[in-house]
Short mmCIF file of C-alpha atoms in Angstrom, two decimals:
data_model
loop_
_atom_site.label_atom_id
_atom_site.label_comp_id
_atom_site.label_asym_id
_atom_site.label_seq_id
_atom_site.Cartn_x
_atom_site.Cartn_y
_atom_site.Cartn_z
CA MET A 29 -8.71 -21.35 9.84
CA ASP A 30 -9.23 -23.21 6.57
CA HIS A 31 -9.78 -20.74 3.68
CA SER A 32 -10.18 -23.39 0.98
CA GLY A 33 -13.86 -22.53 0.52
CA HIS A 34 -13.20 -18.88 -0.31
CA THR A 35 -13.78 -17.77 -3.91
CA GLY A 36 -11.43 -14.86 -3.80
CA HIS A 37 -13.72 -12.48 -1.87
CA ALA A 38 -13.64 -12.06 1.86
CA ASP A 39 -16.50 -13.65 3.75
CA HIS A 40 -17.02 -10.73 6.04
CA GLN A 41 -19.88 -12.08 8.20
CA GLY A 42 -17.94 -15.29 9.08
CA HIS A 43 -14.58 -13.58 9.09
CA ALA A 44 -15.72 -11.02 11.65
CA SER A 45 -15.95 -13.77 14.26
CA HIS A 46 -12.41 -14.99 13.48
CA GLY A 47 -10.40 -13.96 16.54
CA GLY A 48 -7.59 -12.01 14.85
CA HIS A 49 -9.82 -10.10 12.46
CA ALA A 50 -12.72 -8.89 14.60
CA ASP A 51 -11.28 -5.35 14.51
CA HIS A 52 -12.24 -5.06 10.84
CA HIS A 53 -15.88 -4.79 11.70
CA SER A 54 -16.30 -2.43 14.60
CA GLY A 55 -19.12 -0.03 15.18
CA HIS A 56 -21.72 -1.32 12.75
CA GLY A 57 -23.28 -4.34 14.45
CA GLY A 58 -21.07 -6.84 12.63
CA THR A 59 -22.42 -6.00 9.21
CA GLY A 60 -18.95 -5.74 7.71
CA HIS A 61 -19.32 -2.07 6.89
CA GLY A 62 -16.84 -0.69 9.42
CA ALA A 63 -13.15 -0.95 9.98
CA SER A 64 -11.07 0.05 12.93
CA TRP A 65 -8.40 2.69 12.72
CA PHE A 66 -5.90 0.09 13.90
CA THR A 67 -6.69 -2.11 10.91
CA ALA A 68 -6.43 0.83 8.56
CA VAL A 69 -3.09 1.89 10.05
CA LYS A 70 -1.71 -1.64 9.69
CA ALA A 71 -2.85 -1.85 6.09
CA THR A 72 -1.41 1.56 5.28
CA LEU A 73 1.95 0.72 6.93
CA HIS A 74 2.08 -2.52 4.94
CA CYS A 75 1.50 -0.59 1.73
CA LEU A 76 3.81 2.25 2.71
CA THR A 77 6.67 -0.19 3.39
CA GLY A 78 6.60 -1.57 -0.13
CA CYS A 79 6.05 1.85 -1.67
CA ALA A 80 8.85 3.41 0.30
CA ILE A 81 11.37 0.69 -0.63
CA GLY A 82 10.49 1.00 -4.31
CA GLU A 83 10.33 4.76 -4.37
CA ILE A 84 13.59 5.28 -2.46
CA LEU A 85 15.33 2.75 -4.67
CA GLY A 86 14.01 4.51 -7.79
CA MET A 87 14.99 7.94 -6.56
CA VAL A 88 18.46 6.79 -5.56
CA ILE A 89 19.03 4.98 -8.90
CA GLY A 90 17.75 7.87 -11.00
CA THR A 91 19.60 10.50 -9.02
CA ALA A 92 22.87 8.45 -8.92
CA LEU A 93 22.71 7.95 -12.67
CA GLY A 94 22.12 11.66 -13.27
CA TRP A 95 18.72 11.12 -14.85
CA GLY A 96 16.31 14.03 -15.17
CA ASN A 97 13.36 14.54 -12.86
CA VAL A 98 10.70 12.88 -15.03
CA PRO A 99 12.51 9.58 -15.73
CA THR A 100 13.61 9.37 -12.09
CA MET A 101 10.02 9.86 -10.88
CA VAL A 102 8.70 7.36 -13.40
CA LEU A 103 11.22 4.77 -12.20
CA ALA A 104 10.46 5.56 -8.56
CA ILE A 105 6.68 5.26 -9.05
CA THR A 106 7.04 2.08 -11.07
CA LEU A 107 9.23 0.47 -8.40
CA ALA A 108 6.86 1.68 -5.66
CA PHE A 109 3.98 -0.17 -7.34
CA LEU A 110 6.14 -3.20 -7.96
CA PHE A 111 7.37 -3.48 -4.39
CA GLY A 112 3.94 -2.54 -2.98
CA TYR A 113 2.23 -5.32 -4.93
CA SER A 114 5.02 -7.80 -4.31
CA PHE A 115 4.57 -7.64 -0.52
CA THR A 116 0.92 -8.66 -0.86
CA LEU A 117 1.65 -11.12 -3.64
CA PHE A 118 4.27 -12.93 -1.59
CA ALA A 119 1.96 -13.17 1.42
CA VAL A 120 -1.03 -14.63 -0.42
CA VAL A 121 1.11 -17.07 -2.46
CA ARG A 122 2.69 -18.23 0.79
CA ALA A 123 -0.85 -18.74 2.14
CA GLY A 124 -1.50 -21.16 -0.74
CA LEU A 125 -3.09 -19.09 -3.47
CA ASP A 126 -2.03 -19.78 -7.06
CA LEU A 127 -0.05 -17.05 -8.83
CA ARG A 128 -2.82 -15.88 -11.13
CA SER A 129 -5.31 -15.54 -8.26
CA ALA A 130 -2.64 -13.94 -6.10
CA VAL A 131 -2.00 -11.25 -8.69
CA LYS A 132 -5.73 -10.46 -8.84
CA VAL A 133 -5.86 -10.23 -5.02
CA ALA A 134 -2.74 -7.97 -4.92
CA LEU A 135 -4.21 -5.68 -7.60
CA ALA A 136 -7.57 -5.49 -5.79
CA ALA A 137 -5.98 -4.95 -2.39
CA ASP A 138 -3.36 -2.37 -3.15
CA THR A 139 -4.06 -0.35 -6.28
CA ALA A 140 -6.09 2.44 -4.68
CA SER A 141 -3.84 2.65 -1.66
CA ILE A 142 -0.60 2.78 -3.64
CA SER A 143 -2.09 5.23 -6.14
CA VAL A 144 -3.14 7.69 -3.40
CA MET A 145 0.14 7.26 -1.60
CA GLU A 146 2.24 7.85 -4.74
CA PHE A 147 0.18 10.83 -5.86
CA VAL A 148 0.49 12.54 -2.48
CA ASP A 149 4.14 11.65 -1.89
CA ASN A 150 5.30 12.77 -5.34
CA ALA A 151 3.23 15.94 -5.16
CA ILE A 152 4.99 16.82 -1.90
CA ILE A 153 8.39 16.21 -3.50
CA ALA A 154 7.43 18.17 -6.62
CA LEU A 155 6.06 21.12 -4.65
CA THR A 156 8.94 21.36 -2.21
CA PRO A 157 11.21 24.10 -3.59
CA GLY A 158 14.55 22.69 -4.69
CA ALA A 159 13.72 19.06 -3.75
CA MET A 160 13.61 17.88 -7.37
CA ASP A 161 17.11 19.23 -8.00
CA ALA A 162 18.59 18.06 -4.67
CA HIS A 163 21.28 15.37 -4.64
CA LEU A 164 21.48 12.21 -2.58
CA SER A 165 23.82 13.95 -0.17
CA ASP A 166 21.44 16.85 0.45
CA ALA A 167 19.23 16.89 3.55
CA LEU A 168 16.50 18.51 1.39
CA PHE A 169 16.34 15.34 -0.82
CA TRP A 170 15.76 13.08 2.16
CA SER A 171 13.48 15.44 4.14
CA ALA A 172 11.21 16.03 1.18
CA LEU A 173 11.08 12.28 0.41
CA LEU A 174 10.45 11.19 3.98
CA GLY A 175 8.10 14.09 4.65
CA GLY A 176 6.11 13.06 1.59
CA PHE A 177 5.78 9.56 3.06
CA VAL A 178 4.43 10.99 6.34
CA VAL A 179 1.85 13.12 4.57
CA ALA A 180 0.91 10.26 2.26
CA PHE A 181 0.45 7.96 5.28
CA VAL A 182 -1.88 10.47 6.99
CA ILE A 183 -3.97 10.93 3.87
CA THR A 184 -4.02 7.26 2.78
CA THR A 185 -5.03 5.79 6.17
CA PRO A 186 -8.61 7.13 6.02
CA VAL A 187 -8.89 5.96 2.43
CA ASN A 188 -7.89 2.44 3.52
CA LYS A 189 -10.28 2.58 6.48
CA TRP A 190 -13.15 3.43 4.19
CA MET A 191 -12.24 0.74 1.64
CA ILE A 192 -11.65 -2.00 4.22
CA GLY A 193 -14.96 -1.17 5.86
CA ARG A 194 -16.68 -1.90 2.53
CA GLY A 195 -14.82 -5.18 1.94
CA LYS A 196 -12.51 -3.68 -0.65
CA GLY A 197 -8.81 -2.81 -0.77
CA HIS A 198 -6.71 -4.54 1.86
CA ALA A 199 -9.81 -6.36 3.24
CA VAL A 200 -9.54 -8.71 0.26
CA VAL A 201 -6.15 -9.95 1.50
CA HIS A 202 -7.42 -10.92 4.95
CA ALA A 203 -9.34 -13.83 3.52
CA TYR A 204 -6.01 -15.52 2.85
CA HIS A 205 -4.22 -15.37 6.22
#
């Protein structure tokens, strides 16, 4: 499908009839105000992949260097946003969008999702007794980190479903692939 006529916003009426994206608009008569759970799960997994890579890398670097909890979490969150945005950025640039427009799309698509995911995940880690002081070799370190990702996924998926159903968040990206 040729997307050269798009202005940076998803054309939800026309896009709903596009074979691979009809699941974005279920349950509301094609008005573009609904999104399937499948679409929300896919968007959340996409976001979680970038976040997890960045956050794990940040936690490993900070812990390995003996940094304190705050600088380690700041690095992990920064890298989570960087990797989260970069996955979307790479995809829309590859689809032919110029870099400036691609950055705008990535920010619009992923900011809320990454923010919710990072808040939940880091809250789980911070609230798990001993997790902040655990070392890379400790099962507690990895179980708190991975458990936080699971809880963040469960909480972020409905947020993404709601946003996609309103043409926001990850829905913005679908105009470019």
